[in-house]
PDB file of C-alpha atoms and ligand atoms in Angstrom:
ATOM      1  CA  UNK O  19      27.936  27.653-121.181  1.00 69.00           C
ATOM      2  CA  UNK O  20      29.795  30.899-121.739  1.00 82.00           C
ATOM      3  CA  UNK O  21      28.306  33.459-123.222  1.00 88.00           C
ATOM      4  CA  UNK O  22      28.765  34.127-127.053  1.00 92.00           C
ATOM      5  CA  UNK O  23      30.166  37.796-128.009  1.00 96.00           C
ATOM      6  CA  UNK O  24      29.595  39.062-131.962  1.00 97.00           C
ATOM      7  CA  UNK O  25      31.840  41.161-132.855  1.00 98.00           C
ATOM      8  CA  UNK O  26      30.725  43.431-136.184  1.00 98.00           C
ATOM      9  CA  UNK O  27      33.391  45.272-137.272  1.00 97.00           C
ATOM     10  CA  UNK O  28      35.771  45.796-140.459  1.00 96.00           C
ATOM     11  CA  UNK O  29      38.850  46.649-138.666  1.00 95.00           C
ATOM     12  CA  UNK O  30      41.172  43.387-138.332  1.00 95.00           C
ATOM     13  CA  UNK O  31      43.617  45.051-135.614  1.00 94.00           C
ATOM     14  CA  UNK O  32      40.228  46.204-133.629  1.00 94.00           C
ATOM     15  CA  UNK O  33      39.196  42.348-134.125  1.00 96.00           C
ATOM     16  CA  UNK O  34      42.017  40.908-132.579  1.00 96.00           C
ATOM     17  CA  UNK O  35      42.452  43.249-129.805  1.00 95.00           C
ATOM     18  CA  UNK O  36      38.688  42.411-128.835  1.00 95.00           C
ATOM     19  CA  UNK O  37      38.772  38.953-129.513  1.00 96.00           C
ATOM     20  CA  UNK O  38      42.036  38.342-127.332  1.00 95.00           C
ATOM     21  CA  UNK O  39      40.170  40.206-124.588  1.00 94.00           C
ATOM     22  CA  UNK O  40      36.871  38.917-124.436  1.00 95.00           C
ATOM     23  CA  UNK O  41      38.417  35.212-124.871  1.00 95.00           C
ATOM     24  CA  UNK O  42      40.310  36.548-121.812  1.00 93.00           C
ATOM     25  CA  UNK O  43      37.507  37.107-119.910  1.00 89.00           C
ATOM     26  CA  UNK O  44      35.868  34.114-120.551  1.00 89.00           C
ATOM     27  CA  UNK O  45      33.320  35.064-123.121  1.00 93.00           C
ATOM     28  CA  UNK O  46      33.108  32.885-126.970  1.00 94.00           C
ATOM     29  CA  UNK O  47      33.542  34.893-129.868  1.00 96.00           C
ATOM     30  CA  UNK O  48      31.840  35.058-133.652  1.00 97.00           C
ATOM     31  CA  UNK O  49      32.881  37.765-136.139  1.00 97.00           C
ATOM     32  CA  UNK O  50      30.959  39.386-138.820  1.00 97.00           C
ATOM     33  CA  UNK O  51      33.087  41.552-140.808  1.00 96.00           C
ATOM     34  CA  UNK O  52      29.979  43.582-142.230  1.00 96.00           C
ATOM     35  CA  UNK O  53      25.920  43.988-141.671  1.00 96.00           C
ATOM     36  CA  UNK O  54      25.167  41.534-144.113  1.00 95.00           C
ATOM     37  CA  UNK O  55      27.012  38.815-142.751  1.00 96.00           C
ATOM     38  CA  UNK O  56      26.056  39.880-138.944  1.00 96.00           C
ATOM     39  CA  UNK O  57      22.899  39.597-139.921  1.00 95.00           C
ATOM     40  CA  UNK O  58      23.249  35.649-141.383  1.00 94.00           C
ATOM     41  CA  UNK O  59      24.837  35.120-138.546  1.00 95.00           C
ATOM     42  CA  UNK O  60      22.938  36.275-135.964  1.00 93.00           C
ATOM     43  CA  UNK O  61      20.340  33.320-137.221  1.00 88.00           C
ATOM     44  CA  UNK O  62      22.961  30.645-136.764  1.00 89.00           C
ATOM     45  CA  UNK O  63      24.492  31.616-133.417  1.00 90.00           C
ATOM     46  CA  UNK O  64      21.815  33.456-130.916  1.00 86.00           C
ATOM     47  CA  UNK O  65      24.668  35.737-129.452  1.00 92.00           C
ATOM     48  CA  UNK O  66      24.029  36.689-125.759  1.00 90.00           C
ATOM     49  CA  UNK O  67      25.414  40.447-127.137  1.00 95.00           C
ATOM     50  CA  UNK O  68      26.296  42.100-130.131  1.00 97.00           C
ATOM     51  CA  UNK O  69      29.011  44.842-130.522  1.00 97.00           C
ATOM     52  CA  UNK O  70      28.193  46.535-133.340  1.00 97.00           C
ATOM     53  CA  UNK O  71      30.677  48.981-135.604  1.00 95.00           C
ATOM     54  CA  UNK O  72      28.823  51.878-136.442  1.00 93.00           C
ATOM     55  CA  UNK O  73      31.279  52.552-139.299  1.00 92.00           C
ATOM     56  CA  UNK O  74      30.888  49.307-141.738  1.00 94.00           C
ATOM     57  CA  UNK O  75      30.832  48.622-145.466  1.00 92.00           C
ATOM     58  CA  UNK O  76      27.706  48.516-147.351  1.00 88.00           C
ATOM     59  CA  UNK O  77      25.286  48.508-144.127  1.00 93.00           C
ATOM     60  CA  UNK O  78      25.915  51.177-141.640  1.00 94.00           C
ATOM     61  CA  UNK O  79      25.832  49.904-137.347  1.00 95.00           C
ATOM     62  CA  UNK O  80      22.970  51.880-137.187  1.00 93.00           C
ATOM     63  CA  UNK O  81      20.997  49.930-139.702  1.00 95.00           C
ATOM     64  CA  UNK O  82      21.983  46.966-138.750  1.00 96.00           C
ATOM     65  CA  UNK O  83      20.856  47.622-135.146  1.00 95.00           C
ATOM     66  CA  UNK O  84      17.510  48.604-136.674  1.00 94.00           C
ATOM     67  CA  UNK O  85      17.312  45.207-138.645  1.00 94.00           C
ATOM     68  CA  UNK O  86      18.381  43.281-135.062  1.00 94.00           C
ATOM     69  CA  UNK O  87      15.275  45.383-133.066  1.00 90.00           C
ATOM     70  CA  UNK O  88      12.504  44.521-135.806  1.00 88.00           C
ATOM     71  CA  UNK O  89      13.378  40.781-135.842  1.00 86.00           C
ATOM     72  CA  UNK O  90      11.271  38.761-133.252  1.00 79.00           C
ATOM     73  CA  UNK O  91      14.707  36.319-132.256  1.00 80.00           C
ATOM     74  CA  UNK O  92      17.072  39.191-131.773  1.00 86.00           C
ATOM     75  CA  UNK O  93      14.785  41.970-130.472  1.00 82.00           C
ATOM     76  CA  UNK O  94      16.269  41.387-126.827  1.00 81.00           C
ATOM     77  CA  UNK O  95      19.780  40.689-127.680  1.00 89.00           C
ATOM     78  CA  UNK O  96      21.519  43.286-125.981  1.00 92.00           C
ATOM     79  CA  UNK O  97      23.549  45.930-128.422  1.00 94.00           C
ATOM     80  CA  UNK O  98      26.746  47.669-127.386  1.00 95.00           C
ATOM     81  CA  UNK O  99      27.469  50.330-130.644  1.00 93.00           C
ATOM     82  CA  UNK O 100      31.536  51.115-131.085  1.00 93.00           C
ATOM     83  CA  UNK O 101      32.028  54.259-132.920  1.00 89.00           C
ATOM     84  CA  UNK O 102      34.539  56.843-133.798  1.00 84.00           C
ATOM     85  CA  UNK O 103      32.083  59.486-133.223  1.00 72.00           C
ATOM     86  CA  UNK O 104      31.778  61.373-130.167  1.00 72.00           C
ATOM     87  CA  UNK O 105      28.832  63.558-130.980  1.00 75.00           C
ATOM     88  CA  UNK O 106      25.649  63.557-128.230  1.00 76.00           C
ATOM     89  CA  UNK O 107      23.641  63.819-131.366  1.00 78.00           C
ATOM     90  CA  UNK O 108      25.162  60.725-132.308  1.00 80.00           C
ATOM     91  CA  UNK O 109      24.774  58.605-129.048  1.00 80.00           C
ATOM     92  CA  UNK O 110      21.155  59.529-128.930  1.00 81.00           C
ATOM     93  CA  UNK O 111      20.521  58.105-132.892  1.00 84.00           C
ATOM     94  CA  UNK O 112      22.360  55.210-131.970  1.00 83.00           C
ATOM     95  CA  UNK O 113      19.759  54.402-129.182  1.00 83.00           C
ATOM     96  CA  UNK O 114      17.243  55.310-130.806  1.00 84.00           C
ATOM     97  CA  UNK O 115      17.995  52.531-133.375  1.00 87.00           C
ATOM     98  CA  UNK O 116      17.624  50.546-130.147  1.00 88.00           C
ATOM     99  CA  UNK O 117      21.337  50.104-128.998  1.00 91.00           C
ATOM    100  CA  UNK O 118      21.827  49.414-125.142  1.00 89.00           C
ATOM    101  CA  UNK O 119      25.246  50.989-124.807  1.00 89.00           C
ATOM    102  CA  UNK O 120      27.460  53.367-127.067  1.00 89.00           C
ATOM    103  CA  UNK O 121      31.473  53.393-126.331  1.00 91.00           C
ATOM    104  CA  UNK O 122      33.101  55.909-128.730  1.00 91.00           C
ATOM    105  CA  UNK O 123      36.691  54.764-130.215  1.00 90.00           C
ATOM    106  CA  UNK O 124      39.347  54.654-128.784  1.00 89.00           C
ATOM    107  CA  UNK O 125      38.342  52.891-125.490  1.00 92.00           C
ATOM    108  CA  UNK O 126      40.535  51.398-122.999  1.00 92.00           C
ATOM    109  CA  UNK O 127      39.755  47.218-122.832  1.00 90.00           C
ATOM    110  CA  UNK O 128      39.038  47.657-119.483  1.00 91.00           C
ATOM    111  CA  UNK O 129      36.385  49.802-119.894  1.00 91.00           C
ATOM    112  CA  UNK O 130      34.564  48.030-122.729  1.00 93.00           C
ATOM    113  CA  UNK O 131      34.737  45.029-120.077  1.00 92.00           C
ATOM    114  CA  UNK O 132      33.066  47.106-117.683  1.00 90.00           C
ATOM    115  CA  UNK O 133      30.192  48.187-120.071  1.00 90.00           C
ATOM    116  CA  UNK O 134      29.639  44.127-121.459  1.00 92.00           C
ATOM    117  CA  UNK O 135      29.293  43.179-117.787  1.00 87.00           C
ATOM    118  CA  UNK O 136      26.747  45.846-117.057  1.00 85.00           C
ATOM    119  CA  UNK O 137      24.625  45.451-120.188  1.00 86.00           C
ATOM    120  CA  UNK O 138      24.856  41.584-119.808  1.00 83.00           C
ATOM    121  CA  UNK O 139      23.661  42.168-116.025  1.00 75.00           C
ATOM    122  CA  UNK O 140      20.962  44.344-116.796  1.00 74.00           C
ATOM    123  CA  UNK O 141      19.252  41.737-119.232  1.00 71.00           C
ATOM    124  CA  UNK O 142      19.537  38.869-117.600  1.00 62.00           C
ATOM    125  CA  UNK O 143      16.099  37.217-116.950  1.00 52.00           C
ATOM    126  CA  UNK O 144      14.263  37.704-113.987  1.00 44.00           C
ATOM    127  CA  UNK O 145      13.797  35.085-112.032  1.00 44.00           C
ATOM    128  CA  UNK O 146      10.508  35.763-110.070  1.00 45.00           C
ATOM    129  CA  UNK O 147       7.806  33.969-111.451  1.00 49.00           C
ATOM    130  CA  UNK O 148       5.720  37.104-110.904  1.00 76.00           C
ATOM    131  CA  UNK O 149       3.554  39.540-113.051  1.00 84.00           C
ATOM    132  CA  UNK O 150       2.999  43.435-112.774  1.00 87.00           C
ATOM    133  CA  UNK O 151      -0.066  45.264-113.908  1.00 87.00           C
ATOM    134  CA  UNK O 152      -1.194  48.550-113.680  1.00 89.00           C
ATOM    135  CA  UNK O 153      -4.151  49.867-115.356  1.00 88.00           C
ATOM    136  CA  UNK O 154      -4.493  47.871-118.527  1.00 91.00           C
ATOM    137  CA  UNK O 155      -0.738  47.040-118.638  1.00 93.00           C
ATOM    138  CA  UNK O 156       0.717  43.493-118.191  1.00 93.00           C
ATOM    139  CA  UNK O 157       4.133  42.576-117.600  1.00 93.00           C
ATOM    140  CA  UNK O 158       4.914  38.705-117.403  1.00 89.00           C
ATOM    141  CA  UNK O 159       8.425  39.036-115.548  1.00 84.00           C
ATOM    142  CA  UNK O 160       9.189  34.999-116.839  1.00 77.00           C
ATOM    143  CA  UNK O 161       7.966  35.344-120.755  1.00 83.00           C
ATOM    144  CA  UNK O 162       9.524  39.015-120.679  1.00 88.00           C
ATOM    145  CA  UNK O 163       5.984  39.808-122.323  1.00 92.00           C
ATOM    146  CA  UNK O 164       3.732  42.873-121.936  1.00 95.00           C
ATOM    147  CA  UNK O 165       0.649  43.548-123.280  1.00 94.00           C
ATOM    148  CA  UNK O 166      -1.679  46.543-122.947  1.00 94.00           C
ATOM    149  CA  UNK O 167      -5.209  45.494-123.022  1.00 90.00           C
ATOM    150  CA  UNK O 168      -5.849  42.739-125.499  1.00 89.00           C
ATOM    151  CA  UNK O 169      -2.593  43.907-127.514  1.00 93.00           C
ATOM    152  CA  UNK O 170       0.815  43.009-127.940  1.00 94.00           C
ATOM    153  CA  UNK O 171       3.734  45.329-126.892  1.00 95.00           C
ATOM    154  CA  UNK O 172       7.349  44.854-127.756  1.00 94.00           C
ATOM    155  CA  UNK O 173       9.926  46.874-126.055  1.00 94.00           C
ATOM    156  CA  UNK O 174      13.929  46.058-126.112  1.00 91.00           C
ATOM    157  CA  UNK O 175      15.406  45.356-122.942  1.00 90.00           C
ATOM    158  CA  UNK O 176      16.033  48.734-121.773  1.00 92.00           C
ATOM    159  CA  UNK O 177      12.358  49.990-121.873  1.00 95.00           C
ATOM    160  CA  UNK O 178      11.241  46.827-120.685  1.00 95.00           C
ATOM    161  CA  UNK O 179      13.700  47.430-117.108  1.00 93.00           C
ATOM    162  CA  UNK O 180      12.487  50.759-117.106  1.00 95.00           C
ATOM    163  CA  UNK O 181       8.317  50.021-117.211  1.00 96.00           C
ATOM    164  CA  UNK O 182       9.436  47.243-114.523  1.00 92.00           C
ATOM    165  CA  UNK O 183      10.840  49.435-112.166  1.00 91.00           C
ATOM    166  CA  UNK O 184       8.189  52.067-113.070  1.00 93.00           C
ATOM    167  CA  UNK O 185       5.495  49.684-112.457  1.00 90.00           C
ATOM    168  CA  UNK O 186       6.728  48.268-109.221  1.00 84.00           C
ATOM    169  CA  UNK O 187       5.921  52.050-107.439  1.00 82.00           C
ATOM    170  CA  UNK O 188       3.017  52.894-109.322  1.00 82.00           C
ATOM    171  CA  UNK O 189       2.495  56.572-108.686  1.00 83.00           C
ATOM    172  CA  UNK O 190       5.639  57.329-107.245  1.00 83.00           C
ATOM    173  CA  UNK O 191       8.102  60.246-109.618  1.00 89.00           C
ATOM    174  CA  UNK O 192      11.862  58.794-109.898  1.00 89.00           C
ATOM    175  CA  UNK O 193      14.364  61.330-111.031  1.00 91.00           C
ATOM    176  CA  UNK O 194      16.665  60.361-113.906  1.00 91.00           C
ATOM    177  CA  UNK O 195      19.415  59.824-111.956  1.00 88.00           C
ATOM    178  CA  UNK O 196      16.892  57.149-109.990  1.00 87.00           C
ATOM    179  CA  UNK O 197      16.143  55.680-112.791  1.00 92.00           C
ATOM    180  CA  UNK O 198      19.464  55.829-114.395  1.00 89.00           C
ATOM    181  CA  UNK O 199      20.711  53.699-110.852  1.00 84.00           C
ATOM    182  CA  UNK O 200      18.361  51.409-111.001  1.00 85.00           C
ATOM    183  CA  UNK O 201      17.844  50.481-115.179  1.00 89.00           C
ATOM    184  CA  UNK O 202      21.280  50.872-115.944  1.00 85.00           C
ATOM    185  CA  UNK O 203      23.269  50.515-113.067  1.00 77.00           C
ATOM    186  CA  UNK O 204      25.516  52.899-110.640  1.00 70.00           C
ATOM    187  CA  UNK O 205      28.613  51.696-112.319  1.00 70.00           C
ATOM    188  CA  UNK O 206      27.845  52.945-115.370  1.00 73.00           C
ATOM    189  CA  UNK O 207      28.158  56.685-117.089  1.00 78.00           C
ATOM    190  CA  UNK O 208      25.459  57.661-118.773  1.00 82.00           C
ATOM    191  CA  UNK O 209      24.219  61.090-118.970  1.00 86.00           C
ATOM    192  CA  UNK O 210      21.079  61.761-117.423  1.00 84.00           C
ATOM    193  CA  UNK O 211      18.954  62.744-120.986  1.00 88.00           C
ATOM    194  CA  UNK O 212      19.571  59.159-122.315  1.00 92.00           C
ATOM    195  CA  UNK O 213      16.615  58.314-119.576  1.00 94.00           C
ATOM    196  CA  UNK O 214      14.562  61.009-121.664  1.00 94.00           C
ATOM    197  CA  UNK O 215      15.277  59.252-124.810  1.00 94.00           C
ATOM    198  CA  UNK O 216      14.463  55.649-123.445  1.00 95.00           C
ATOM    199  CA  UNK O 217      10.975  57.153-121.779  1.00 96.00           C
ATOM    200  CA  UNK O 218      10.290  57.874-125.427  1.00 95.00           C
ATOM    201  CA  UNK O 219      11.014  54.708-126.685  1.00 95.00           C
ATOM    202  CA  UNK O 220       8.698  53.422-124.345  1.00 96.00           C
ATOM    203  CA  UNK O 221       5.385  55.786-124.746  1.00 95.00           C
ATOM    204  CA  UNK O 222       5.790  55.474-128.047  1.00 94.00           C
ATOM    205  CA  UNK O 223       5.801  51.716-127.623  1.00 94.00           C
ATOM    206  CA  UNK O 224       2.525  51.550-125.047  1.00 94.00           C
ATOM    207  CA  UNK O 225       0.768  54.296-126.551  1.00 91.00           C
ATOM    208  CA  UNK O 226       1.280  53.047-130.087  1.00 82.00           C
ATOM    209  CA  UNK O 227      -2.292  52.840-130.828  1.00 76.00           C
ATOM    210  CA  UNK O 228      -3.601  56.444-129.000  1.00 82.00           C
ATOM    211  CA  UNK O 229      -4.484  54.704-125.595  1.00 86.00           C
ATOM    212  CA  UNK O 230      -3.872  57.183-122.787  1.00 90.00           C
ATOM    213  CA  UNK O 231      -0.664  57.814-121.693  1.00 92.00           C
ATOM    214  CA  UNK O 232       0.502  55.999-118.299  1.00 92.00           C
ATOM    215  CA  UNK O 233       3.532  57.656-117.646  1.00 93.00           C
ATOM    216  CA  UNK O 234       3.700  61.342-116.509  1.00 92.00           C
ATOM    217  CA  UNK O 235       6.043  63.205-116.868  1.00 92.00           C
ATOM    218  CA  UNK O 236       7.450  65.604-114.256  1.00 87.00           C
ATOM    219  CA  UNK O 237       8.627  68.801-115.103  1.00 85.00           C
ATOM    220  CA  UNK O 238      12.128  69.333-113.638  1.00 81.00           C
ATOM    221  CA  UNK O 239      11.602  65.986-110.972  1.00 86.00           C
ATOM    222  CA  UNK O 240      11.132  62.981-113.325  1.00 91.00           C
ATOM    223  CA  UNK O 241       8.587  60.443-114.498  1.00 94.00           C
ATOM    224  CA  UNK O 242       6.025  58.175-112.982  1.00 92.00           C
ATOM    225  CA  UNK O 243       3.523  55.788-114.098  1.00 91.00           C
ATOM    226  CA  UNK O 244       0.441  56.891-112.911  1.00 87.00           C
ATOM    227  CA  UNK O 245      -3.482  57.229-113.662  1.00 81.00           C
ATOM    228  CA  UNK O 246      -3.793  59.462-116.847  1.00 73.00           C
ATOM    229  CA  UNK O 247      -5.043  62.857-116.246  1.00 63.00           C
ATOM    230  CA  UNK O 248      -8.381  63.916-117.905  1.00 53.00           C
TER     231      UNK O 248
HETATM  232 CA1   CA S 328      34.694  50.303-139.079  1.00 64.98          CA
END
């Protein structure tokens, strides 16, 4: 079946223009025209990916994003945020509300194609029926679970690629660049301290509940997921 596109945004003409080209590329559309409504729907019609306004009546993008990430169906849907706003302050709130991508108005169809295909690539379920562990960490590769000791930890798709690849060469330091290769993918521009913000995510995530921290970070190289240090 072809994958199913929302598009949240207020702007008809912006609508339309997406619309025409994601139909074009072979993807099914459903609109929301605010967060409110992209958040009903997002219950009805399990999207494959969500492009998400940041600029939207009564609900900001960002909040909405926020509501997607804390809800158990949509925490993995992959989020590509469209804004106006060009500020790197503003890229790095908008993943930290848990958004995937961030294209900043106006952007060429082309390239928006470019960044769906990428983000859609980058989530697509592994299909190894294998497991990773490291210390006390699980990662069940076909459930997309991991779980550090006897507890639960949810991580959106990025962080979860990024412990993957971490824990598939325990001990060894990747660079941000490395990591930005292999998580996000050579075709795609994104600046090096979006790795620093995901890494973040992610500590926060497996460290939640003051366990010892299993990445390390290296000054000026990169991070690793090692033994912690006593
Ligand atoms: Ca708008």
């Amino acid at each position: 079946m072809k994958p199913l596109i929302l598009i949240v945004e207020d702007e008809s003409a912006l609508v339309t223009m997406l619309r025409y080209n994601l139909e074009r590329d072979g993807y099914r559309i459903v609109e929301a025209r605010d967060g409110e409504e992209a958040l009903m729907v997002v219950r009805e019609e399990r999207p494959d990916l969500v492009l998400l306004d940041w600029m939207l009546p009564l609900m900001s993008g960002l909040e909405v994003c926020r509501q997607l990430r804390r809800r158990t169906e949509t925490r993995d849907v992959p989020i590509i945020i469209l804004t106006a706003r060009g500020e790197e302050l503003d890229k790095v709130r908008g993943l930290d509300a848990g958004a995937d991508d961030y294209i900043t108005k106006p952007f060429s169809p082309t390239e928006l194609m470019a960044r769906i295909r990428a983000v859609m690539r980058r989530s697509a379920p592994s299909l190894t029926n294998e497991a990773l562990t490291f210390e006390d960490l699980f990662m069940d590769l076909v459930a997309h679970r991991v779980r550090r000791g006897e507890r639960d930890v949810h991580l959106g798709p990025t962080e979860f690629r990024l412990l993957r690849h971490l824990m598939q060469y325990p001990g060894r330091v990747f660079s941000r660049e490395q990591l930005l290769d292999a998580v996000w993918g050579r075709d795609v521009y994104v600046e090096p301290r979006t790795v620093d913000v995901h890494i973040r995510r992610l500590r926060k995530a497996l460290n939640g509940h003051s366990e010892p921290d299993l990445i390390r970070t290296v000054r000026s190289a990169g991070y690793a997921i090692d033994r912690p240090a006593f």
